[in-house]
Amino acid sequence: GKRCSQQFRGVSYSLHGSSTWSDTYARVWNSPETFAPHIEVIREIAREVQAERQELIDQTVLEPERDPLWTARKVIYVVLSREEQRFFVATTRSTAGAHFSDMSLQAIVRKRDPYRWIASAGKDSLFPFCLESLQSERHFFNQMERPRLEFWKAKLAAAV
């Protein structure tokens, strides 16, 4: 796992939770039944879609052994809550771990959703989970990003 300590607008902010995000990711991947039902459903949907998309874009980069939160770039991921069924779907050219770390820092000063939700829930009750890799030599991220993001928002909203 990774540890992250950053300074944002003069405020030091340590993301101790980030050291456990990779562990949580692996547990959701390998033992989804140990989590709340909404997390298990989202994980099952992600695995199904990854299998369908594998022929088009390599999804094995999302396997937990590869530490995808910190190594897989150009991904669609979801921020999940351990307690409530609320979630937030995001895309990033960076890694999900780095992007969510940045969002957590911005939640200190930003007051609109999803930042308000991140700030009120607290970084320890939220964690990122990769849904789909968009890293491809044949397809451009900026052409796939919006349609795939909309696909995931609709798919998860209908399921949870």
Coordinates of C-alpha atoms in Angstrom, one line a residue:
G1 CA 0.0 0.0 0.0
K2 CA 1.0 3.6 -0.4
R3 CA 1.1 6.4 2.2
C4 CA 0.5 9.9 1.1
S5 CA 1.1 13.2 2.9
Q6 CA 0.5 16.4 1.0
Q7 CA 0.1 20.1 1.6
F8 CA -2.9 21.8 0.1
R9 CA -3.4 25.5 0.4
G10 CA -1.0 25.7 3.3
V11 CA -2.8 22.9 5.2
S12 CA -0.9 19.6 5.8
Y13 CA -3.1 16.7 5.2
S14 CA -2.1 13.1 5.7
L15 CA -4.0 10.4 3.8
H16 CA -3.3 7.5 6.2
G17 CA -6.4 5.7 4.7
S18 CA -4.6 5.5 1.4
S19 CA -2.2 2.8 2.8
T20 CA -5.2 0.6 3.3
W21 CA -7.0 1.3 0.0
S22 CA -5.0 -1.3 -1.8
D23 CA -5.8 -3.9 0.9
T24 CA -9.5 -2.9 0.7
Y25 CA -9.5 -3.2 -3.1
A26 CA -8.0 -6.7 -2.9
R27 CA -10.6 -7.8 -0.2
V28 CA -13.5 -6.4 -2.3
W29 CA -12.1 -8.2 -5.4
N30 CA -11.5 -11.6 -3.6
S31 CA -14.1 -11.6 -0.9
P32 CA -17.0 -9.3 -1.8
E33 CA -19.4 -11.1 0.5
T34 CA -17.6 -9.6 3.5
F35 CA -18.8 -6.1 2.5
A36 CA -22.1 -4.4 2.4
P37 CA -24.5 -5.7 -0.3
H38 CA -24.2 -2.6 -2.5
I39 CA -20.4 -3.1 -2.7
E40 CA -20.8 -6.8 -3.6
V41 CA -23.2 -5.9 -6.4
I42 CA -20.9 -3.2 -7.8
R43 CA -18.0 -5.6 -7.7
E44 CA -20.0 -8.2 -9.6
I45 CA -21.0 -5.7 -12.3
A46 CA -17.4 -4.5 -12.6
R47 CA -16.1 -8.1 -13.1
E48 CA -18.8 -8.8 -15.7
V49 CA -18.1 -5.7 -17.7
Q50 CA -14.3 -6.2 -17.4
A51 CA -14.8 -9.7 -18.9
E52 CA -16.9 -8.3 -21.8
R53 CA -14.3 -5.5 -22.5
Q54 CA -11.2 -7.6 -22.1
E55 CA -11.0 -8.4 -25.9
L56 CA -11.1 -4.7 -26.7
I57 CA -8.9 -3.3 -23.8
D58 CA -6.7 -5.2 -21.4
Q59 CA -8.5 -5.3 -18.1
T60 CA -6.0 -7.5 -16.3
V61 CA -4.3 -4.3 -15.1
L62 CA -7.1 -4.0 -12.6
E63 CA -6.2 -7.3 -10.8
P64 CA -5.3 -6.6 -7.2
E65 CA -1.9 -8.2 -7.5
R66 CA -0.9 -5.4 -9.8
D67 CA -1.9 -2.7 -7.3
P68 CA -4.2 -1.0 -9.8
L69 CA -5.1 2.0 -7.6
W70 CA -1.5 3.2 -7.9
T71 CA -0.4 1.7 -11.2
A72 CA -3.3 1.6 -13.7
R73 CA -3.8 4.8 -15.6
K74 CA -6.7 6.0 -17.6
V75 CA -9.4 4.3 -15.6
I76 CA -13.0 4.7 -14.6
Y77 CA -13.4 4.1 -10.8
V78 CA -16.0 4.5 -8.2
V79 CA -15.7 6.0 -4.7
L80 CA -17.6 3.7 -2.4
S81 CA -18.8 4.2 1.2
R82 CA -18.5 1.3 3.6
E83 CA -21.7 2.5 5.4
E84 CA -24.1 4.0 2.9
Q85 CA -25.2 3.0 -0.6
R86 CA -24.1 6.3 -2.1
F87 CA -21.2 6.3 -4.6
F88 CA -19.4 8.6 -7.0
V89 CA -18.1 7.5 -10.5
A90 CA -15.0 9.3 -11.9
T91 CA -12.5 9.0 -14.7
T92 CA -8.9 9.9 -14.6
R93 CA -5.9 9.9 -16.8
S94 CA -3.8 9.5 -13.6
T95 CA -4.4 6.6 -11.2
A96 CA -7.5 6.1 -9.1
G97 CA -5.5 6.4 -5.9
A98 CA -3.8 9.6 -6.9
H99 CA -7.1 11.1 -8.2
F100 CA -9.1 10.2 -5.1
S101 CA -6.2 11.5 -2.9
D102 CA -6.5 14.9 -4.7
M103 CA -10.3 14.9 -4.4
S104 CA -9.9 14.2 -0.6
L105 CA -7.5 17.2 -0.3
Q106 CA -9.9 19.4 -2.3
A107 CA -12.7 18.4 0.0
I108 CA -11.1 20.5 2.7
V109 CA -12.1 23.7 0.9
R110 CA -14.7 22.8 -1.8
K111 CA -18.3 22.8 -0.6
R112 CA -20.2 21.2 -3.5
D113 CA -20.7 17.5 -4.2
P114 CA -18.9 15.2 -4.5
Y115 CA -16.5 17.1 -2.3
R116 CA -19.1 17.9 0.4
W117 CA -19.9 14.2 0.6
I118 CA -16.2 13.2 0.8
A119 CA -15.6 15.7 3.6
S120 CA -18.7 14.7 5.6
A121 CA -18.2 11.0 5.2
G122 CA -14.5 11.2 6.0
K123 CA -11.7 9.5 4.1
D124 CA -11.6 6.5 6.3
S125 CA -15.2 5.4 5.4
L126 CA -14.7 5.9 1.7
F127 CA -12.4 4.0 -0.7
P128 CA -11.8 3.9 -4.5
F129 CA -12.5 0.8 -6.6
C130 CA -11.5 0.5 -10.3
L131 CA -14.4 -0.4 -12.6
E132 CA -12.7 -0.4 -16.0
S133 CA -9.4 0.4 -17.7
L134 CA -9.5 2.7 -20.7
Q135 CA -5.7 2.4 -21.3
S136 CA -5.4 1.4 -25.0
E137 CA -2.9 1.8 -27.9
R138 CA -5.8 1.6 -30.4
H139 CA -8.5 3.8 -28.8
F140 CA -8.2 7.3 -27.5
F141 CA -9.1 8.0 -23.9
N142 CA -10.8 11.3 -24.7
Q143 CA -13.1 9.6 -27.1
M144 CA -14.1 6.8 -24.7
E145 CA -14.1 8.7 -21.4
R146 CA -17.5 10.4 -21.6
P147 CA -19.6 7.5 -23.1
R148 CA -18.0 5.0 -20.7
L149 CA -18.6 7.3 -17.7
E150 CA -22.2 7.7 -18.6
F151 CA -22.5 4.0 -19.1
W152 CA -21.2 3.3 -15.6
K153 CA -23.3 6.0 -13.9
A154 CA -26.5 4.5 -15.5
K155 CA -25.5 0.9 -14.9
L156 CA -24.7 1.4 -11.2
A157 CA -27.6 3.7 -10.5
A158 CA -30.0 1.0 -11.9
A159 CA -28.3 -1.7 -9.8
V160 CA -27.9 -0.1 -6.4

